[in-house]
């Protein structure tokens, strides 16, 4: 088939190969006169269909829409090769409540069993010497477990969005995203781990008025080493999960963030316990080990900074992404102070096994919702460019949970997972004889009330916060999840501690809360 020199591309539609004419050929250079009709004639003189190439931005939008429509239908194949798209769908995420629940359920349960295992570990290690004599380690627990929200879940949300809009389709793009993001989270993990140790020292010193330089260095070395190693392992797992989910036709937003937490709590808490115990043992005979460990990981910072700065995808986050992770760390540390003050009392030792569970479940569910809303907004353009009236001001609970919007549908699904999920986790803890608390009816009622209230508050805040950040030209993938998971730690720990205190005051001796 012959064509004019300007017609450099062809397009296949309904079985016919047709010429494509760039949009700038439709008008003369002065844009005042259309091109001649003869330019659109085929070799036999008959007219042919013309497909106009749209702008690059519109093409990108189509690719973004196709990516999410592909996930919504749960299929990578289509028998329809027509270019007629028909009316644009009202929502780019074509997922039913059943499909959302089905995709979220398995990762949610997996993440929940990970938090149960972490709770069992904390229930055991709370009796170790390092936790008895350096009680500030308890303050580090929510802060370091919250790193999965500050770093890993943020990484999962960022990569899920990148995968959904086609930024990880080629090996070159994939490698660039992996190296930049891994270097970025190592920088953030080291800095946040160091600041978390300082917060633990300060929060531990203020109530007691006692300061020990040896304990301070121990906390610093334990926190930095734990944060670095845990983020390295979990970051690699996240990358594998997102790549695998895309190949299987699963929306990464539904599975990546819960799986980020499935082993996150257990790995982080095991590392913190083991490293702090080992460094505590070396404190008497080899006091120089602690400062050397701390200095080693801090000395690696320049390497990770250079790698992250060379990547355009992470350079901006390297400069502007510190506020949420640092503030989130401070919020989680307040939750750690509540945990330290409560668990240190022998009457409330049973709270240790439940704290990672309630905090982990709440953080996992709200991270899924925040990641989904963020991807939904990215479909409309860049932050601040949405056609929606943003920032949203205090959405009503009805619009958050009871509207026909796809994000409201997912909020209902996630909220309905709370009770059955926690019942499974409580039964698992009871079967493994974990903790110092017998599961009586009144205890389960108080625990479920705290869990439901926590998730209800978090989902409502997420609906407001993600839209508010989007309207403020902030990428929710980088900014919202750290705040939300940190609030989950604070709210969950506070409500759980309040429940234990009320149970102790009303004398629920059957549940052994006071033992």
Tab-separated table of C-alpha atoms in Angstrom:
chain	number	residue	atom	x	y	z
A	1	UNK	CA	0.000	0.000	0.000
A	2	UNK	CA	1.452	3.341	-0.957
A	3	UNK	CA	1.300	6.368	1.266
A	4	UNK	CA	2.536	9.910	1.318
A	5	UNK	CA	5.930	10.594	2.911
A	6	UNK	CA	4.280	12.366	5.807
A	7	UNK	CA	2.257	9.294	6.722
A	8	UNK	CA	4.945	7.462	8.642
A	9	UNK	CA	2.751	5.300	10.838
A	10	UNK	CA	-0.144	2.988	10.257
A	11	UNK	CA	-2.928	1.945	12.515
A	12	UNK	CA	-5.012	-1.233	12.344
A	13	UNK	CA	-8.715	-0.872	13.051
A	14	UNK	CA	-11.394	-3.447	12.333
A	15	UNK	CA	-8.990	-5.469	10.197
A	16	UNK	CA	-7.962	-2.584	7.885
A	17	UNK	CA	-4.588	-0.856	7.875
A	18	UNK	CA	-5.181	2.868	7.766
A	19	UNK	CA	-2.862	5.850	7.634
A	20	UNK	CA	-2.381	7.978	10.698
A	21	UNK	CA	-2.018	11.707	10.213
A	22	UNK	CA	-0.377	13.737	12.969
A	23	UNK	CA	-2.575	16.434	14.390
A	24	UNK	CA	-0.213	19.177	13.264
A	25	UNK	CA	-0.763	18.099	9.590
A	26	UNK	CA	-4.427	19.002	9.782
A	27	UNK	CA	-3.605	22.684	9.462
A	28	UNK	CA	-1.066	24.782	7.668
A	29	UNK	CA	1.801	26.389	9.613
A	30	UNK	CA	-0.266	29.448	10.315
A	31	UNK	CA	-3.095	27.215	11.626
A	32	UNK	CA	-5.487	29.196	9.512
A	33	UNK	CA	-6.120	26.805	6.662
A	34	UNK	CA	-6.858	23.112	6.611
A	35	UNK	CA	-4.791	20.750	4.485
A	36	UNK	CA	-6.061	19.762	1.103
A	37	UNK	CA	-8.645	16.973	0.948
A	38	UNK	CA	-6.425	15.157	-1.539
A	39	UNK	CA	-4.016	14.476	1.293
A	40	UNK	CA	-6.538	12.014	2.682
A	41	UNK	CA	-7.181	10.094	-0.518
A	42	UNK	CA	-6.012	6.532	-0.930
A	43	UNK	CA	-4.138	5.224	-3.967
A	44	UNK	CA	-7.401	4.409	-5.762
A	45	UNK	CA	-8.794	7.837	-5.157
A	46	UNK	CA	-11.257	6.703	-2.514
A	47	UNK	CA	-11.372	8.262	0.881
A	48	UNK	CA	-9.854	6.492	3.835
A	49	UNK	CA	-10.433	6.759	7.516
A	50	UNK	CA	-8.062	9.112	9.330
A	51	UNK	CA	-6.930	8.564	12.865
A	52	UNK	CA	-5.625	11.695	14.500
A	53	UNK	CA	-2.767	11.275	16.926
A	54	UNK	CA	-3.607	12.998	20.172
A	55	UNK	CA	-1.169	14.816	22.371
A	56	UNK	CA	1.384	12.953	24.440
A	57	UNK	CA	-0.433	13.828	27.646
A	58	UNK	CA	-3.695	12.377	26.341
A	59	UNK	CA	-1.915	9.235	25.192
A	60	UNK	CA	-0.483	8.830	28.670
A	61	UNK	CA	-3.943	9.228	30.152
A	62	UNK	CA	-5.248	6.480	27.883
A	63	UNK	CA	-2.402	4.211	28.980
A	64	UNK	CA	-3.231	4.932	32.623
A	65	UNK	CA	-6.898	4.178	32.029
A	66	UNK	CA	-6.081	0.955	30.194
A	67	UNK	CA	-3.828	-0.203	33.025
A	68	UNK	CA	-6.472	0.161	35.681
A	69	UNK	CA	-9.279	-1.119	33.487
A	70	UNK	CA	-7.146	-4.186	32.888
A	71	UNK	CA	-6.881	-4.768	36.638
A	72	UNK	CA	-10.555	-4.080	37.215
A	73	UNK	CA	-11.578	-6.769	34.769
A	74	UNK	CA	-8.935	-9.145	36.147
A	75	UNK	CA	-7.861	-10.072	32.641
A	76	UNK	CA	-4.882	-9.254	30.492
A	77	UNK	CA	-6.598	-10.324	27.281
A	78	UNK	CA	-9.320	-8.835	25.162
A	79	UNK	CA	-11.012	-10.080	22.019
A	80	UNK	CA	-12.019	-6.573	21.002
A	81	UNK	CA	-9.473	-4.827	18.809
A	82	UNK	CA	-11.739	-1.942	17.856
A	83	UNK	CA	-10.529	1.591	18.408
A	84	UNK	CA	-14.060	2.684	19.299
A	85	UNK	CA	-13.933	3.138	23.056
A	86	UNK	CA	-17.469	4.349	23.440
A	87	UNK	CA	-18.445	6.570	26.360
A	88	UNK	CA	-15.748	6.993	28.967
A	89	UNK	CA	-16.560	5.016	32.121
A	90	UNK	CA	-17.605	6.935	35.177
A	91	UNK	CA	-14.896	5.269	37.259
A	92	UNK	CA	-11.497	4.087	36.085
A	93	UNK	CA	-11.471	1.320	38.698
A	94	UNK	CA	-14.037	-1.254	37.545
A	95	UNK	CA	-14.000	-3.461	40.632
A	96	UNK	CA	-16.908	-4.937	42.502
A	97	UNK	CA	-17.054	-5.260	46.274
A	98	UNK	CA	-16.563	-8.998	45.886
A	99	UNK	CA	-13.450	-8.634	43.723
A	100	UNK	CA	-11.967	-6.063	46.117
A	101	UNK	CA	-12.645	-8.277	49.119
A	102	UNK	CA	-11.313	-11.364	47.373
A	103	UNK	CA	-8.049	-9.675	46.427
A	104	UNK	CA	-7.587	-8.050	49.830
A	105	UNK	CA	-8.607	-11.047	51.981
A	106	UNK	CA	-5.585	-13.308	51.546
A	107	UNK	CA	-2.925	-10.585	51.976
A	108	UNK	CA	-4.930	-9.207	54.913
A	109	UNK	CA	-4.974	-12.568	56.685
A	110	UNK	CA	-1.309	-13.134	55.851
A	111	UNK	CA	-0.418	-9.725	57.273
A	112	UNK	CA	-2.581	-10.382	60.314
A	113	UNK	CA	-0.845	-13.665	61.096
A	114	UNK	CA	2.435	-11.792	60.756
A	115	UNK	CA	1.295	-9.333	63.418
A	116	UNK	CA	0.123	-12.237	65.599
A	117	UNK	CA	3.599	-13.751	65.350
A	118	UNK	CA	5.102	-10.361	66.195
A	119	UNK	CA	2.812	-10.115	69.219
A	120	UNK	CA	3.904	-13.550	70.398
A	121	UNK	CA	7.534	-12.507	70.042
A	122	UNK	CA	6.949	-9.286	72.001
A	123	UNK	CA	5.141	-11.257	74.698
A	124	UNK	CA	8.263	-13.407	75.115
A	125	UNK	CA	11.023	-10.828	74.782
A	126	UNK	CA	9.404	-8.365	77.200
A	127	UNK	CA	10.891	-10.520	79.963
A	128	UNK	CA	14.459	-10.333	78.589
A	129	UNK	CA	17.039	-8.374	80.559
A	130	UNK	CA	17.465	-5.714	77.883
A	131	UNK	CA	13.722	-4.945	77.994
A	132	UNK	CA	13.714	-4.999	81.796
A	133	UNK	CA	16.724	-2.743	82.408
A	134	UNK	CA	16.545	-0.605	79.257
A	135	UNK	CA	12.789	-0.109	79.139
A	136	UNK	CA	13.154	2.605	76.477
A	137	UNK	CA	13.390	-0.254	73.969
A	138	UNK	CA	9.594	-0.510	74.297
A	139	UNK	CA	9.349	3.052	72.956
A	140	UNK	CA	11.277	1.937	69.870
A	141	UNK	CA	8.798	-0.866	69.125
A	142	UNK	CA	5.916	1.154	67.574
A	143	UNK	CA	8.363	3.574	65.934
A	144	UNK	CA	10.349	0.828	64.191
A	145	UNK	CA	7.320	-1.330	63.438
A	146	UNK	CA	5.836	1.817	61.960
A	147	UNK	CA	8.683	1.928	59.454
A	148	UNK	CA	6.605	-0.391	57.271
A	149	UNK	CA	4.111	2.466	57.088
A	150	UNK	CA	6.701	5.199	56.824
A	151	UNK	CA	8.872	3.449	54.257
A	152	UNK	CA	7.791	0.033	52.991
A	153	UNK	CA	4.099	0.827	52.577
A	154	UNK	CA	4.966	4.159	50.998
A	155	UNK	CA	7.324	2.304	48.666
A	156	UNK	CA	4.586	-0.227	47.879
A	157	UNK	CA	2.056	2.521	47.156
A	158	UNK	CA	4.528	4.457	44.997
A	159	UNK	CA	5.536	1.408	42.969
A	160	UNK	CA	1.909	0.230	42.655
A	161	UNK	CA	0.947	3.544	41.111
A	162	UNK	CA	4.005	3.458	38.834
A	163	UNK	CA	3.117	-0.077	37.714
A	164	UNK	CA	-0.534	0.809	37.092
A	165	UNK	CA	0.279	3.828	34.898
A	166	UNK	CA	2.918	1.998	32.854
A	167	UNK	CA	6.152	3.348	34.321
A	168	UNK	CA	7.618	-0.119	34.983
A	169	UNK	CA	6.825	-1.844	31.686
A	170	UNK	CA	10.351	-1.966	30.220
A	171	UNK	CA	13.426	-3.533	31.882
A	172	UNK	CA	15.199	-0.162	31.833
A	173	UNK	CA	12.343	1.620	33.604
A	174	UNK	CA	11.986	-1.261	36.065
A	175	UNK	CA	15.676	-1.225	36.993
A	176	UNK	CA	15.648	2.552	37.371
A	177	UNK	CA	12.667	2.424	39.729
A	178	UNK	CA	14.200	-0.397	41.789
A	179	UNK	CA	17.651	1.127	42.330
A	180	UNK	CA	16.358	4.618	43.060
A	181	UNK	CA	13.684	3.513	45.495
A	182	UNK	CA	15.890	1.012	47.338
A	183	UNK	CA	18.567	3.665	47.864
A	184	UNK	CA	15.919	6.137	48.994
A	185	UNK	CA	14.436	3.883	51.675
A	186	UNK	CA	17.925	3.057	53.001
A	187	UNK	CA	18.561	6.771	53.492
A	188	UNK	CA	15.188	7.255	55.158
A	189	UNK	CA	15.527	4.114	57.303
A	190	UNK	CA	18.925	5.133	58.662
A	191	UNK	CA	17.865	8.686	59.462
A	192	UNK	CA	14.493	7.709	60.939
A	193	UNK	CA	16.087	4.935	62.992
A	194	UNK	CA	18.589	7.404	64.424
A	195	UNK	CA	15.876	9.961	65.237
A	196	UNK	CA	13.675	7.250	66.775
A	197	UNK	CA	16.466	6.365	69.196
A	198	UNK	CA	16.788	10.012	70.194
A	199	UNK	CA	13.039	10.211	70.772
A	200	UNK	CA	13.175	7.036	72.872
A	201	UNK	CA	15.977	8.490	75.006
A	202	UNK	CA	14.098	11.759	75.504
A	203	UNK	CA	10.719	10.141	76.248
A	204	UNK	CA	12.400	7.716	78.632
A	205	UNK	CA	14.383	10.415	80.391
A	206	UNK	CA	11.569	12.936	80.928
A	207	UNK	CA	9.315	10.779	83.193
A	208	UNK	CA	12.144	9.169	85.191
A	209	UNK	CA	14.736	11.938	85.171
A	210	UNK	CA	17.455	9.325	84.634
A	211	UNK	CA	19.928	9.374	81.737
A	212	UNK	CA	22.589	6.799	80.825
A	213	UNK	CA	24.985	7.437	77.946
A	214	UNK	CA	25.611	3.693	77.543
A	215	UNK	CA	21.890	3.015	77.201
A	216	UNK	CA	21.530	5.915	74.773
A	217	UNK	CA	24.262	4.531	72.485
A	218	UNK	CA	22.727	1.054	72.786
A	219	UNK	CA	19.360	2.396	71.676
A	220	UNK	CA	20.954	4.265	68.760
A	221	UNK	CA	22.908	1.263	67.491
A	222	UNK	CA	19.948	-1.114	67.882
A	223	UNK	CA	17.514	1.246	66.189
A	224	UNK	CA	19.730	2.157	63.200
A	225	UNK	CA	20.822	-1.428	62.534
A	226	UNK	CA	17.265	-2.758	62.808
A	227	UNK	CA	15.818	-0.073	60.534
A	228	UNK	CA	18.507	-0.558	57.882
A	229	UNK	CA	18.367	-4.358	57.680
A	230	UNK	CA	14.571	-4.587	57.917
A	231	UNK	CA	14.051	-1.999	55.172
A	232	UNK	CA	16.530	-3.755	52.898
A	233	UNK	CA	14.800	-7.124	53.247
A	234	UNK	CA	11.245	-5.793	53.067
A	235	UNK	CA	12.011	-3.493	50.137
A	236	UNK	CA	13.232	-6.434	48.067
A	237	UNK	CA	10.107	-8.414	48.982
A	238	UNK	CA	7.901	-5.499	47.938
A	239	UNK	CA	9.489	-5.227	44.525
A	240	UNK	CA	8.954	-8.940	43.904
A	241	UNK	CA	5.314	-8.755	45.025
A	242	UNK	CA	4.477	-5.832	42.736
A	243	UNK	CA	6.157	-7.355	39.691
A	244	UNK	CA	4.467	-10.690	40.340
A	245	UNK	CA	1.024	-9.186	40.893
A	246	UNK	CA	1.212	-7.279	37.616
A	247	UNK	CA	2.114	-10.451	35.726
A	248	UNK	CA	-0.832	-12.252	37.341
A	249	UNK	CA	-3.293	-9.461	36.466
A	250	UNK	CA	-3.881	-8.445	40.092
A	251	UNK	CA	-4.120	-4.813	41.159
A	252	UNK	CA	-0.932	-4.206	43.233
A	253	UNK	CA	-2.803	-1.631	45.347
A	254	UNK	CA	-4.900	-4.443	46.830
A	255	UNK	CA	-2.056	-6.769	47.796
A	256	UNK	CA	1.249	-4.890	48.045
A	257	UNK	CA	0.699	-2.877	51.215
A	258	UNK	CA	-0.707	-5.776	53.320
A	259	UNK	CA	2.099	-8.078	52.214
A	260	UNK	CA	4.563	-5.318	53.100
A	261	UNK	CA	3.338	-5.771	56.654
A	262	UNK	CA	2.883	-9.554	56.651
A	263	UNK	CA	6.511	-10.179	57.552
A	264	UNK	CA	7.349	-6.570	58.402
A	265	UNK	CA	6.337	-6.611	62.059
A	266	UNK	CA	7.832	-10.041	62.709
A	267	UNK	CA	11.146	-9.321	60.967
A	268	UNK	CA	11.516	-5.878	62.535
A	269	UNK	CA	10.662	-6.991	66.057
A	270	UNK	CA	12.870	-10.084	65.822
A	271	UNK	CA	15.770	-7.957	64.577
A	272	UNK	CA	15.251	-5.333	67.279
A	273	UNK	CA	15.087	-7.955	70.025
A	274	UNK	CA	18.092	-9.927	68.796
A	275	UNK	CA	20.307	-6.923	68.034
A	276	UNK	CA	19.502	-5.085	71.269
A	277	UNK	CA	20.032	-8.278	73.297
A	278	UNK	CA	23.394	-8.929	71.626
A	279	UNK	CA	24.597	-5.336	72.051
A	280	UNK	CA	23.412	-5.336	75.671
A	281	UNK	CA	25.532	-8.425	76.325
A	282	UNK	CA	28.568	-6.654	74.818
A	283	UNK	CA	27.950	-3.504	76.826
A	284	UNK	CA	29.900	-4.617	79.893
A	285	UNK	CA	33.018	-6.131	78.286
A	286	UNK	CA	33.173	-4.370	74.876
A	287	UNK	CA	31.596	-0.956	75.225
A	288	UNK	CA	33.127	0.206	71.922
A	289	UNK	CA	30.933	-2.175	69.871
A	290	UNK	CA	27.785	-0.054	70.174
A	291	UNK	CA	29.266	3.215	68.833
A	292	UNK	CA	31.034	1.297	66.032
A	293	UNK	CA	27.774	-0.299	64.870
A	294	UNK	CA	26.032	3.064	64.891
A	295	UNK	CA	28.888	4.780	63.029
A	296	UNK	CA	29.074	2.038	60.370
A	297	UNK	CA	25.477	2.416	59.208
A	298	UNK	CA	25.592	6.210	59.332
A	299	UNK	CA	28.797	6.160	57.233
A	300	UNK	CA	26.896	4.379	54.435
A	301	UNK	CA	24.491	7.304	54.087
A	302	UNK	CA	26.480	9.223	51.406
A	303	UNK	CA	26.453	6.190	49.086
A	304	UNK	CA	22.671	5.828	49.215
A	305	UNK	CA	22.176	9.585	48.848
A	306	UNK	CA	24.248	9.682	45.644
A	307	UNK	CA	22.300	6.766	44.113
A	308	UNK	CA	18.924	8.257	45.037
A	309	UNK	CA	19.877	11.713	43.677
A	310	UNK	CA	20.787	10.271	40.266
A	311	UNK	CA	17.259	8.941	39.820
A	312	UNK	CA	14.669	11.521	38.786
A	313	UNK	CA	11.868	9.390	40.237
A	314	UNK	CA	13.303	9.566	43.767
A	315	UNK	CA	15.233	12.840	43.739
A	316	UNK	CA	12.215	14.917	44.686
A	317	UNK	CA	11.223	12.551	47.492
A	318	UNK	CA	14.803	12.630	48.790
A	319	UNK	CA	14.483	16.379	49.247
A	320	UNK	CA	10.831	16.783	50.199
A	321	UNK	CA	9.809	13.451	51.726
A	322	UNK	CA	11.257	13.936	55.192
A	323	UNK	CA	8.449	15.774	56.898
A	324	UNK	CA	5.915	12.903	56.861
A	325	UNK	CA	8.332	10.167	57.954
A	326	UNK	CA	9.810	12.244	60.787
A	327	UNK	CA	6.449	13.464	62.078
A	328	UNK	CA	5.061	9.921	61.757
A	329	UNK	CA	8.017	8.595	63.739
A	330	UNK	CA	7.297	11.138	66.492
A	331	UNK	CA	3.607	10.154	66.571
A	332	UNK	CA	4.485	6.450	66.770
A	333	UNK	CA	6.977	7.196	69.551
A	334	UNK	CA	4.154	8.701	71.616
A	335	UNK	CA	2.321	5.411	71.138
A	336	UNK	CA	5.520	3.683	72.236
A	337	UNK	CA	5.575	5.793	75.394
A	338	UNK	CA	2.025	4.633	76.166
A	339	UNK	CA	3.118	1.033	75.570
A	340	UNK	CA	6.178	1.474	77.810
A	341	UNK	CA	4.163	2.985	80.663
A	342	UNK	CA	1.456	0.283	80.392
A	343	UNK	CA	3.458	-2.899	79.806
A	344	UNK	CA	5.993	-1.959	82.494
A	345	UNK	CA	3.133	-2.360	85.009
A	346	UNK	CA	2.817	-6.077	85.844
A	347	UNK	CA	-0.962	-5.665	85.957
A	348	UNK	CA	-1.037	-4.998	82.214
A	349	UNK	CA	1.685	-7.323	80.908
A	350	UNK	CA	-0.939	-9.097	78.773
A	351	UNK	CA	-1.275	-6.033	76.537
A	352	UNK	CA	2.054	-6.747	74.819
A	353	UNK	CA	0.783	-9.605	72.648
A	354	UNK	CA	-2.212	-7.641	71.338
A	355	UNK	CA	-0.490	-4.321	70.544
A	356	UNK	CA	1.213	-5.352	67.270
A	357	UNK	CA	-2.009	-7.060	66.152
A	358	UNK	CA	-4.406	-4.150	66.582
A	359	UNK	CA	-1.878	-1.629	65.266
A	360	UNK	CA	-0.882	-3.810	62.334
A	361	UNK	CA	-4.436	-4.580	61.212
A	362	UNK	CA	-5.484	-0.930	61.376
A	363	UNK	CA	-2.382	0.236	59.543
A	364	UNK	CA	-2.738	-2.427	56.838
A	365	UNK	CA	-6.363	-1.615	56.066
A	366	UNK	CA	-5.927	2.148	55.939
A	367	UNK	CA	-2.797	1.785	53.791
A	368	UNK	CA	-4.787	-0.215	51.220
A	369	UNK	CA	-7.466	2.471	51.138
A	370	UNK	CA	-4.978	5.344	50.865
A	371	UNK	CA	-3.097	3.558	48.074
A	372	UNK	CA	-6.324	2.940	46.146
A	373	UNK	CA	-7.540	6.539	46.450
A	374	UNK	CA	-4.119	7.814	45.390
A	375	UNK	CA	-4.094	5.629	42.267
A	376	UNK	CA	-7.659	6.730	41.498
A	377	UNK	CA	-6.611	10.389	41.653
A	378	UNK	CA	-3.509	9.769	39.540
A	379	UNK	CA	-5.881	8.733	36.768
A	380	UNK	CA	-6.982	12.353	36.414
A	381	UNK	CA	-3.479	13.785	36.023
A	382	UNK	CA	-0.824	15.077	38.343
A	383	UNK	CA	-1.351	16.222	41.959
A	384	UNK	CA	-3.283	19.459	42.020
A	385	UNK	CA	-4.674	18.963	38.499
A	386	UNK	CA	-7.740	16.863	39.285
A	387	UNK	CA	-11.079	18.010	38.003
A	388	UNK	CA	-12.561	17.198	41.397
A	389	UNK	CA	-13.233	20.079	43.786
A	390	UNK	CA	-10.116	19.560	45.895
A	391	UNK	CA	-9.062	19.824	48.627
A	392	UNK	CA	-12.073	18.145	50.161
A	393	UNK	CA	-13.140	19.744	53.400
A	394	UNK	CA	-14.304	17.350	56.099
A	395	UNK	CA	-16.243	14.794	54.033
A	396	UNK	CA	-19.360	13.489	55.694
A	397	UNK	CA	-19.297	9.923	57.023
A	398	UNK	CA	-22.099	9.089	54.560
A	399	UNK	CA	-19.970	10.053	51.552
A	400	UNK	CA	-16.994	8.151	52.954
A	401	UNK	CA	-18.775	4.887	53.724
A	402	UNK	CA	-22.212	4.824	52.041
A	403	UNK	CA	-21.901	6.426	48.599
A	404	UNK	CA	-21.773	4.527	45.300
A	405	UNK	CA	-18.201	5.680	44.658
A	406	UNK	CA	-15.602	2.926	44.192
A	407	UNK	CA	-13.520	4.261	47.100
A	408	UNK	CA	-16.560	4.234	49.374
A	409	UNK	CA	-17.199	0.654	48.296
A	410	UNK	CA	-13.660	-0.355	49.212
A	411	UNK	CA	-13.966	1.448	52.571
A	412	UNK	CA	-17.032	-0.676	53.407
A	413	UNK	CA	-15.247	-3.855	52.389
A	414	UNK	CA	-12.185	-3.031	54.485
A	415	UNK	CA	-14.275	-2.081	57.512
A	416	UNK	CA	-16.249	-5.335	57.306
A	417	UNK	CA	-13.004	-7.307	57.443
A	418	UNK	CA	-12.156	-5.996	60.926
A	419	UNK	CA	-14.356	-8.222	63.113
A	420	UNK	CA	-13.872	-11.591	61.349
A	421	UNK	CA	-10.173	-10.879	60.934
A	422	UNK	CA	-9.613	-10.051	64.601
A	423	UNK	CA	-11.678	-13.041	65.710
A	424	UNK	CA	-9.366	-15.300	63.709
A	425	UNK	CA	-6.287	-13.614	65.171
A	426	UNK	CA	-7.609	-13.741	68.748
A	427	UNK	CA	-8.421	-17.424	68.349
A	428	UNK	CA	-4.901	-18.033	67.043
A	429	UNK	CA	-3.354	-16.236	70.021
A	430	UNK	CA	-5.557	-18.178	72.431
A	431	UNK	CA	-4.752	-21.502	70.747
A	432	UNK	CA	-1.032	-20.815	71.023
A	433	UNK	CA	-1.501	-19.840	74.667
A	434	UNK	CA	-0.012	-16.445	74.049
A	435	UNK	CA	-0.180	-13.545	76.441
A	436	UNK	CA	-1.398	-13.332	79.997
A	437	UNK	CA	-5.072	-12.770	79.175
A	438	UNK	CA	-7.937	-15.239	78.950
A	439	UNK	CA	-10.386	-14.376	76.183
A	440	UNK	CA	-13.643	-13.753	78.027
A	441	UNK	CA	-16.744	-12.302	76.373
A	442	UNK	CA	-16.330	-8.905	78.009
A	443	UNK	CA	-12.682	-8.730	76.950
A	444	UNK	CA	-13.570	-9.559	73.326
A	445	UNK	CA	-16.304	-6.894	73.356
A	446	UNK	CA	-13.898	-4.203	74.595
A	447	UNK	CA	-11.163	-5.319	72.205
A	448	UNK	CA	-13.486	-5.357	69.165
A	449	UNK	CA	-14.879	-1.960	70.094
A	450	UNK	CA	-11.371	-0.520	70.176
A	451	UNK	CA	-10.456	-2.185	66.858
A	452	UNK	CA	-13.603	-1.039	65.048
A	453	UNK	CA	-13.297	2.509	66.351
A	454	UNK	CA	-9.651	2.640	65.309
A	455	UNK	CA	-10.317	1.518	61.708
A	456	UNK	CA	-13.418	3.718	61.409
A	457	UNK	CA	-11.433	6.803	62.382
A	458	UNK	CA	-8.507	5.881	60.121
A	459	UNK	CA	-10.645	5.277	57.007
A	460	UNK	CA	-12.446	8.585	57.526
A	461	UNK	CA	-9.172	10.471	57.993
A	462	UNK	CA	-7.723	8.762	54.903
A	463	UNK	CA	-10.643	9.935	52.750
A	464	UNK	CA	-10.021	13.520	53.800
A	465	UNK	CA	-6.220	13.476	53.973
A	466	UNK	CA	-5.487	11.949	50.549
A	467	UNK	CA	-7.796	14.383	48.764
A	468	UNK	CA	-6.491	17.299	50.824
A	469	UNK	CA	-2.870	16.474	49.962
A	470	UNK	CA	-3.771	16.011	46.307
A	471	UNK	CA	-5.331	19.455	46.216
A	472	UNK	CA	-2.198	20.876	47.855
A	473	UNK	CA	-0.046	19.518	45.001
A	474	UNK	CA	1.418	16.755	47.233
A	475	UNK	CA	1.671	13.156	46.019
A	476	UNK	CA	-0.374	11.065	48.514
A	477	UNK	CA	1.791	8.017	47.751
A	478	UNK	CA	4.700	9.760	49.461
A	479	UNK	CA	2.933	11.732	52.172
A	480	UNK	CA	-0.324	10.163	53.369
A	481	UNK	CA	0.541	6.603	54.429
A	482	UNK	CA	3.226	7.550	57.006
A	483	UNK	CA	0.773	9.823	58.807
A	484	UNK	CA	-2.058	7.299	58.637
A	485	UNK	CA	-0.103	4.299	59.904
A	486	UNK	CA	1.466	6.391	62.679
A	487	UNK	CA	-1.989	7.567	63.721
A	488	UNK	CA	-3.038	3.917	63.625
A	489	UNK	CA	-0.249	3.047	66.080
A	490	UNK	CA	-1.173	5.907	68.407
A	491	UNK	CA	-4.940	5.365	68.269
A	492	UNK	CA	-4.674	1.584	68.502
A	493	UNK	CA	-2.235	1.600	71.434
A	494	UNK	CA	-4.215	4.296	73.247
A	495	UNK	CA	-7.586	2.567	72.839
A	496	UNK	CA	-6.116	-0.824	73.785
A	497	UNK	CA	-4.478	0.614	76.909
A	498	UNK	CA	-7.756	2.324	77.822
A	499	UNK	CA	-9.625	-0.967	77.386
A	500	UNK	CA	-7.190	-2.807	79.647
A	501	UNK	CA	-7.437	-0.106	82.315
A	502	UNK	CA	-11.254	-0.192	82.216
A	503	UNK	CA	-11.281	-3.989	82.432
A	504	UNK	CA	-8.924	-3.835	85.403
A	505	UNK	CA	-11.035	-1.178	87.137
A	506	UNK	CA	-14.306	-3.094	86.707
A	507	UNK	CA	-12.566	-6.216	87.982
A	508	UNK	CA	-12.767	-8.594	85.018
A	509	UNK	CA	-10.689	-11.160	86.867
A	510	UNK	CA	-11.836	-13.984	84.629
A	511	UNK	CA	-9.723	-12.577	81.815
A	512	UNK	CA	-6.640	-12.363	84.071
A	513	UNK	CA	-6.006	-8.787	82.935
A	514	UNK	CA	-4.608	-7.936	86.298
A	515	UNK	CA	-2.197	-10.893	86.477
